[in-house]
Amino acid sequence: LFKLSEIPAPHAIKAQLDEYVIGQEQAKKVIAVAVYNHYKRVFSKTSPDAGKYGTDIDIEKSNILMIGPTGSGKTYLVKTLAKLLDVPLAIADATSLTEAGYIGDDIESVLTKLLAAASGDVQKAEMGIVFIDEIDKIAKKKSTNTRDVSGESVQQELLKLLEGADVEVPVGTGQKNAMTPMEMINTDNILFICGGAFDGIEKKIAQRLNTHVVGYTASQKTAVIDKNNMMQYIAPQDLKSFGLIPEIIGRLPVLTYLNPLDRNALRAILTEPKNSIIKQYIKLFEMDGIKLTFEDSVFEYIVDKAVEYKLGARGLRSIVETIMMDVMFEIPSESKKEYKVTLDYAKQQLEKANMARLQIA
C-alpha cells in the first residue's frame, strides 16, 4: 500500500535509467510510462484513498513487448529498472518453459521466482514486475509432425498470466507435486514485460512493406525506408507471421523496439555509464592497489572490433576480457602500482587469441 505522491514520475524513472543505459531513448520512455501507469493502476485497486478518484473506470493492464537485436540492452534495461525501483522483479527465461506434464519448467515457475523476489510476501509479489526473456523462442513451430511442447502450447498457457487470474504457485520449486506447499497469487496487478531478439523478423517486415508499396509510388516510398534498421517499422502482423499467436499479441499492447547500437553508442557504453565495462576493470585493479589507464586509441580499436563481430554491447565485454586476460593473470604477482594498456598491446592480445582459435578449429 502506498500513496499516489510516492509513485516516481516517468521523467524521474527515465533520468535514472539514463545514468546506466546509453541510447534507446524511445524504449526507456515507453518503459517509464508503463511502470508509472502500472503503479497508478495498483494504487487505484489497493489504496483506501483511491475512492476519491472514482471507482467507475477500471484501468487496463499495459504489458510491454520489447524487441531488439542481441546485445542492444533489453535484459540490462529491465535489470537496471529492478535496481532503481523498490518493487519485486523476477526475470524468467521462456526457453525453459514447457507444456504441463513435460520435463522443463511449468508456466507457474515464472511466479515462483517473483514470490522469491518478494521474500515470500504474496501481497508484495502481486504488485511486482515480471520480465520474460527470449519470448521469440516459444513461437509456433512450422513443422506439424512433432508435438510442440515448448511453442504454441506455452503461449496459450501464458495467456491467463498476462490477462490476470488466480494461479496456484509452488513455493520454492518450479514443479507441482503433492509434497510442495502452494500459494495462490492473483496476477491482475503484475506488470509483464516480454523481450526477444526475433532474429529474422526483418524479412517479414520487408515483405509486408513491399506488399503495401505497389505501382507508381513504389520507388518514392521504398527510398524513405531505412534498410539498416527495419525493426522500427515493426507491427503486430509481423509478430503473427513470425509465430506468436494473436491472443498473446493482444495481451502485450505496448510494443517497443530497441535500435541496433551504432559506433557512437558502443563507444559511450564502454566508458560513460555508472557501471561501464572500463570502470569495472579499473575497480578490479584498484582492489589490488594498481592504477589502470588506457590509451584513447584502445577504445576506438575495441569499438571497431565490436562492430566487425556484430555482437552489440555483449561483444565489447568479450573483447576487453580477451585483451586484459594476460595482464590480470600477471599483475597481482608483481609490485607495479600503475599499468597502462596501449593500442599495440591490445592488437597483439586480440591477434594472439584469434590465432589460437584458428589452430583449435
XYZ file of N, CA and C in Angstrom, residues 38 63-64 78 87-93 107 109-115 125 127-133 158 161-162 187 190-195:
111
model
N 1.463 1.503 -14.292
C 1.275 0.265 -13.536
C 1.083 0.571 -12.050
N 0.797 -4.420 -20.492
C 2.008 -5.240 -20.590
C 2.833 -4.798 -21.795
N 4.145 -5.012 -21.717
C 5.060 -4.479 -22.744
C 5.743 -5.615 -23.499
N 15.901 -3.886 -18.079
C 14.970 -4.351 -17.044
C 15.708 -4.591 -15.722
N 10.558 -2.576 -5.971
C 9.432 -3.442 -6.321
C 9.998 -4.815 -6.668
N 9.329 -5.899 -6.238
C 9.862 -7.222 -6.586
C 9.861 -7.430 -8.093
N 10.984 -7.880 -8.623
C 11.069 -8.128 -10.054
C 11.670 -9.508 -10.292
N 11.032 -10.281 -11.151
C 11.541 -11.613 -11.487
C 11.904 -11.647 -12.958
N 13.079 -12.203 -13.262
C 13.500 -12.355 -14.658
C 13.462 -13.843 -14.979
N 12.592 -14.208 -15.910
C 12.431 -15.618 -16.285
C 12.808 -15.795 -17.747
N 13.183 -17.016 -18.091
C 13.595 -17.334 -19.459
C 12.552 -18.230 -20.101
N 4.594 -23.160 -16.422
C 4.426 -21.716 -16.576
C 4.395 -21.000 -15.216
N 6.277 -21.418 -12.775
C 7.620 -21.180 -12.223
C 8.028 -19.711 -12.363
N 7.427 -19.023 -13.323
C 7.672 -17.583 -13.507
C 7.253 -16.839 -12.235
N 6.097 -17.235 -11.682
C 5.583 -16.573 -10.481
C 6.309 -17.040 -9.225
N 6.858 -18.271 -9.261
C 7.652 -18.762 -8.120
C 8.850 -17.839 -7.907
N 9.480 -17.407 -9.026
C 10.633 -16.502 -8.935
C 10.219 -15.140 -8.374
N 9.024 -14.687 -8.771
C 8.527 -13.395 -8.280
C 8.249 -13.467 -6.780
N 7.677 -14.578 -6.328
C 7.382 -14.766 -4.910
C 8.682 -14.802 -4.099
N 4.280 -9.513 -3.862
C 4.504 -10.158 -5.164
C 3.407 -9.787 -6.154
N 2.114 -7.074 -6.654
C 2.313 -5.727 -7.194
C 3.637 -5.635 -7.944
N 4.212 -6.795 -8.275
C 5.557 -6.827 -8.851
C 5.585 -6.725 -10.364
N 6.793 -6.900 -10.902
C 7.030 -6.861 -12.351
C 7.725 -8.162 -12.742
N 7.282 -8.770 -13.838
C 7.908 -9.996 -14.347
C 8.457 -9.721 -15.741
N 9.736 -10.054 -15.947
C 10.343 -9.924 -17.277
C 10.550 -11.323 -17.844
N 9.884 -11.610 -18.953
C 10.050 -12.917 -19.615
C 10.940 -12.707 -20.837
N 12.156 -13.211 -20.734
C 13.146 -13.033 -21.807
C 12.996 -14.139 -22.851
N 0.466 -18.995 -21.195
C 0.860 -17.664 -20.736
C -0.321 -16.692 -20.698
N -1.826 -15.758 -17.341
C -0.963 -14.918 -16.506
C -1.023 -13.465 -16.954
N -0.900 -13.256 -18.267
C -0.855 -11.893 -18.811
C -2.164 -11.159 -18.582
N -2.629 -12.494 -10.583
C -1.690 -11.803 -11.493
C -2.273 -10.515 -12.079
N 0.099 -7.581 -11.655
C 1.512 -7.816 -12.000
C 1.759 -7.310 -13.418
N 2.799 -6.491 -13.583
C 3.149 -5.974 -14.913
C 4.099 -6.961 -15.582
N 3.754 -7.377 -16.792
C 4.609 -8.304 -17.542
C 5.333 -7.555 -18.653
N 6.657 -7.718 -18.678
C 7.474 -7.161 -19.763
C 8.095 -8.358 -20.476
N 7.861 -8.478 -21.760
C 8.446 -9.580 -22.538
C 9.495 -9.018 -23.489
N 10.558 -9.768 -23.688
C 11.632 -9.307 -24.585
C 12.120 -10.437 -25.465
